Short mmCIF file of C-alpha atoms in Angstrom, two decimals:
data_model
loop_
_atom_site.label_atom_id
_atom_site.label_comp_id
_atom_site.label_asym_id
_atom_site.label_seq_id
_atom_site.Cartn_x
_atom_site.Cartn_y
_atom_site.Cartn_z
CA GLU A 1 123.10 146.27 68.55
CA PRO A 2 125.68 147.48 71.14
CA GLU A 3 125.22 145.94 74.54
CA VAL A 4 126.86 145.87 77.91
CA THR A 5 128.84 142.85 78.74
CA GLN A 6 130.19 141.31 82.06
CA THR A 7 132.33 138.79 83.12
CA PRO A 8 132.27 136.32 84.68
CA SER A 9 128.49 135.27 84.87
CA HIS A 10 128.95 133.60 88.06
CA GLN A 11 131.79 133.93 90.53
CA VAL A 12 132.01 131.57 93.67
CA THR A 13 134.42 132.85 96.60
CA GLN A 14 135.37 132.35 99.96
CA MET A 15 134.68 135.02 102.56
CA GLY A 16 137.39 137.34 103.11
CA GLN A 17 138.73 136.93 99.58
CA GLU A 18 138.97 139.68 97.03
CA VAL A 19 136.98 139.68 94.01
CA ILE A 20 136.96 141.69 90.79
CA LEU A 21 133.98 141.99 88.43
CA ARG A 22 134.27 143.24 85.03
CA CYS A 23 132.02 145.17 82.62
CA VAL A 24 132.60 146.38 79.35
CA PRO A 25 129.98 149.34 78.65
CA ILE A 26 128.72 150.52 75.37
CA SER A 27 131.48 152.01 73.40
CA ASN A 28 130.27 155.46 72.99
CA HIS A 29 128.69 155.75 76.66
CA LEU A 30 130.35 158.07 79.13
CA TYR A 31 128.66 157.21 82.35
CA PHE A 32 128.80 153.93 84.14
CA TYR A 33 127.09 152.42 87.14
CA TRP A 34 127.21 149.35 89.38
CA TYR A 35 123.95 148.01 91.03
CA ARG A 36 123.38 145.27 93.30
CA GLN A 37 120.31 143.00 93.79
CA ILE A 38 120.16 140.66 96.42
CA LEU A 39 118.06 137.51 95.46
CA GLY A 40 114.33 138.35 95.77
CA GLN A 41 114.99 142.00 96.67
CA LYS A 42 115.17 145.23 95.02
CA VAL A 43 117.81 146.71 92.54
CA GLU A 44 120.10 148.74 94.65
CA PHE A 45 122.39 151.48 93.33
CA LEU A 46 126.09 151.30 94.29
CA VAL A 47 128.03 153.85 92.40
CA SER A 48 128.19 155.84 89.32
CA PHE A 49 131.30 156.89 87.48
CA TYR A 50 132.17 159.54 85.20
CA ASN A 51 135.41 161.10 83.57
CA ASN A 52 137.38 158.61 85.59
CA GLU A 53 136.21 159.51 89.09
CA ILE A 54 133.15 158.48 91.17
CA SER A 55 130.15 160.92 90.60
CA GLU A 56 127.94 159.40 93.26
CA LYS A 57 127.87 156.50 95.76
CA SER A 58 125.29 154.94 98.03
CA GLU A 59 125.80 153.83 101.60
CA ILE A 60 126.34 150.37 100.47
CA PHE A 61 129.50 151.24 98.77
CA ASP A 62 131.94 151.41 101.75
CA ASP A 63 135.51 151.25 102.05
CA GLN A 64 135.35 147.72 100.78
CA PHE A 65 134.27 148.57 97.23
CA SER A 66 136.27 150.19 94.55
CA VAL A 67 135.76 150.92 91.09
CA GLU A 68 138.05 151.51 88.30
CA ARG A 69 138.36 151.87 84.60
CA PRO A 70 141.69 150.59 83.78
CA ASP A 71 141.66 151.14 80.04
CA GLY A 72 139.33 152.73 77.48
CA SER A 73 136.85 149.82 77.61
CA ASN A 74 136.80 147.88 80.92
CA PHE A 75 134.91 149.04 84.14
CA THR A 76 135.57 147.00 87.15
CA LEU A 77 134.12 146.58 90.44
CA LYS A 78 136.55 145.36 93.43
CA ILE A 79 135.38 143.91 96.72
CA ARG A 80 138.32 143.63 98.93
CA SER A 81 137.31 141.34 101.66
CA THR A 82 133.98 139.61 100.58
CA LYS A 83 131.36 138.84 103.29
CA LEU A 84 128.65 136.48 103.24
CA GLU A 85 125.99 139.38 102.53
CA ASP A 86 127.81 140.46 99.67
CA SER A 87 126.11 137.52 97.77
CA ALA A 88 123.99 139.19 95.13
CA MET A 89 123.78 139.61 91.51
CA TYR A 90 125.79 142.58 90.48
CA PHE A 91 124.65 144.49 87.32
CA CYS A 92 126.86 147.05 85.47
CA ALA A 93 125.12 149.64 83.27
CA SER A 94 126.15 152.46 80.99
CA SER A 95 124.45 155.61 79.65
CA LEU A 96 125.38 158.29 76.93
CA ALA A 97 124.84 161.07 79.42
CA VAL A 98 123.24 161.67 82.64
CA LEU A 99 120.55 164.05 81.64
CA MET A 100 116.98 163.29 82.92
CA GLY A 101 115.92 161.53 80.06
CA ASP A 102 118.93 159.24 79.40
CA THR A 103 118.43 155.76 79.60
CA GLN A 104 120.56 153.29 81.41
CA TYR A 105 121.43 149.91 79.70
CA PHE A 106 122.11 146.88 81.87
CA GLY A 107 124.58 144.10 81.50
CA PRO A 108 123.51 140.52 82.03
CA GLY A 109 124.94 140.47 85.57
CA THR A 110 127.34 138.73 87.46
CA ARG A 111 126.01 136.30 90.27
CA LEU A 112 128.60 136.47 93.09
CA THR A 113 128.15 133.64 95.85
CA VAL A 114 130.47 133.96 98.77
CA LEU A 115 130.70 130.88 101.01
CA GLN B 1 112.97 160.16 101.94
CA LYS B 2 112.88 159.20 98.16
CA GLU B 3 110.92 156.24 97.53
CA VAL B 4 109.18 154.20 94.72
CA GLU B 5 106.52 151.79 95.60
CA GLN B 6 104.84 149.13 93.75
CA ASN B 7 102.59 146.16 94.84
CA SER B 8 104.73 143.19 94.90
CA GLY B 9 102.10 141.05 93.50
CA PRO B 10 101.89 138.44 92.13
CA LEU B 11 99.45 139.74 89.77
CA SER B 12 97.65 137.21 87.90
CA VAL B 13 96.07 138.08 84.42
CA PRO B 14 94.50 135.79 81.90
CA GLU B 15 96.10 135.60 78.49
CA GLY B 16 94.82 138.16 76.06
CA ALA B 17 93.67 140.52 78.94
CA ILE B 18 95.01 143.87 79.86
CA ALA B 19 97.81 143.88 82.70
CA SER B 20 97.76 146.93 84.59
CA LEU B 21 100.85 147.80 86.83
CA ASN B 22 101.15 150.86 89.18
CA CYS B 23 103.95 152.92 90.75
CA THR B 24 103.87 155.57 93.30
CA TYR B 25 106.77 157.94 93.96
CA SER B 26 107.36 160.47 96.77
CA ASP B 27 109.96 162.90 95.22
CA ARG B 28 107.56 165.80 93.45
CA GLY B 29 110.70 166.90 91.58
CA SER B 30 111.13 163.72 89.69
CA GLN B 31 111.02 164.07 86.09
CA SER B 32 111.95 160.69 84.29
CA PHE B 33 110.14 157.66 84.83
CA PHE B 34 111.13 154.21 83.48
CA TRP B 35 109.60 150.63 83.30
CA TYR B 36 111.94 147.65 83.25
CA ARG B 37 111.02 144.10 82.76
CA GLN B 38 113.02 141.50 84.61
CA TYR B 39 112.92 137.72 84.00
CA SER B 40 114.11 135.76 86.83
CA GLY B 41 117.99 135.59 87.15
CA LYS B 42 118.30 138.01 84.12
CA SER B 43 119.11 141.63 84.09
CA PRO B 44 116.47 144.46 83.88
CA GLU B 45 115.44 145.29 80.39
CA LEU B 46 113.95 148.77 79.46
CA ILE B 47 110.36 148.49 78.27
CA MET B 48 109.24 152.17 78.22
CA SER B 49 110.27 155.80 79.37
CA ILE B 50 107.85 158.59 79.97
CA TYR B 51 108.79 162.23 80.80
CA SER B 52 105.32 164.15 80.37
CA ASN B 53 101.97 163.79 81.84
CA GLY B 54 99.67 161.63 79.85
CA ASP B 55 99.84 158.44 77.91
CA LYS B 56 102.77 157.11 75.85
CA GLU B 57 102.05 153.98 73.59
CA ASP B 58 104.63 151.57 72.06
CA GLY B 59 103.04 148.50 70.75
CA ARG B 60 101.32 146.43 73.33
CA PHE B 61 102.72 148.87 76.01
CA THR B 62 101.09 152.07 77.35
CA ALA B 63 102.97 154.05 80.12
CA GLN B 64 100.68 156.52 81.92
CA LEU B 65 102.00 159.50 83.96
CA ASN B 66 100.22 161.66 86.49
CA LYS B 67 102.75 163.95 88.11
CA ALA B 68 100.13 165.68 90.44
CA SER B 69 98.95 162.32 91.80
CA GLN B 70 102.78 161.10 91.74
CA TYR B 71 102.00 157.67 89.86
CA VAL B 72 103.04 156.13 86.95
CA SER B 73 101.53 153.11 85.33
CA LEU B 74 102.07 150.47 82.72
CA LEU B 75 99.45 148.90 80.69
CA ILE B 76 100.10 145.54 78.65
CA ARG B 77 97.29 144.64 76.04
CA ASP B 78 96.57 141.27 74.87
CA SER B 79 98.86 139.93 77.45
CA GLN B 80 101.09 136.84 76.51
CA PRO B 81 102.74 134.24 78.51
CA SER B 82 105.88 135.55 77.63
CA ASP B 83 105.08 138.79 79.39
CA SER B 84 105.28 136.87 82.80
CA ALA B 85 108.03 138.71 84.81
CA THR B 86 108.79 141.23 87.18
CA TYR B 87 108.14 144.79 86.26
CA LEU B 88 110.45 147.31 88.00
CA CYS B 89 109.45 151.09 88.07
CA ALA B 90 112.42 153.29 88.20
CA VAL B 91 112.45 156.98 88.80
CA LYS B 92 115.22 159.45 88.29
CA VAL B 93 115.56 162.20 90.76
CA ALA B 94 118.12 164.80 91.10
CA ARG B 95 120.57 164.67 93.56
CA ASP B 96 123.13 167.43 94.01
CA SER B 97 124.72 167.90 90.32
CA ASN B 98 123.74 164.26 89.66
CA TYR B 99 120.68 162.28 88.74
CA GLN B 100 120.12 158.93 90.33
CA LEU B 101 117.58 156.24 89.60
CA ILE B 102 115.39 155.07 92.47
CA TRP B 103 113.89 151.60 92.13
CA GLY B 104 110.68 150.10 93.18
CA ALA B 105 110.68 146.52 94.38
CA GLY B 106 109.10 145.45 91.42
CA THR B 107 105.51 143.75 90.64
CA LYS B 108 105.57 140.05 89.93
CA LEU B 109 103.13 139.41 86.67
CA ILE B 110 101.89 136.03 85.83
CA ILE B 111 99.96 135.47 82.60
CA LYS B 112 97.86 132.53 82.56
CA PRO B 113 97.39 130.62 79.34
#
């Protein structure tokens, strides 16, 4: 069964460093998403991406964040200068379309720890 | 403000009993509703989706939707210890020309053997 994959599973970085989180969405899916979940808190939407551009972003997704689809398979989230409060699980998701009924499938997540 | 609310729990249910999880939402225009299960340290996993008023059954799981009252629930019959997890309610809302998933904080379910 096709699945979303993410690497690395755990990333430890120093405050102020840049990190890139990688995702490979399900191959025939067209819409891609990043979510964040701080430990013990709710899942928070960061950004959605379609046709090589951002289609929606939340208030969390400020200038420190960027997304890219550098080739036909990878979808990346870059945090330019990490802060302590960026420590969280980051989930990538993908969906075939963005209609009301379409389901988003989640990757296993990357745990980011900022020291 | 578009919100999805759930009781955080924990909800403790004896093995073999029915677990009932509830979710309310504020946006009357919402059309799609999803229940995800999340084990500790893992990603959300889709359990059920529902779009129409009434009940939808899938194995031991039944989703119930009442748009007039703006609530959606999940029933788990014959609860098993492996059902112990946090259950997330997600509601898809229209925003400009896109749709966005709005998440509840989740209800922690504990099934006691």
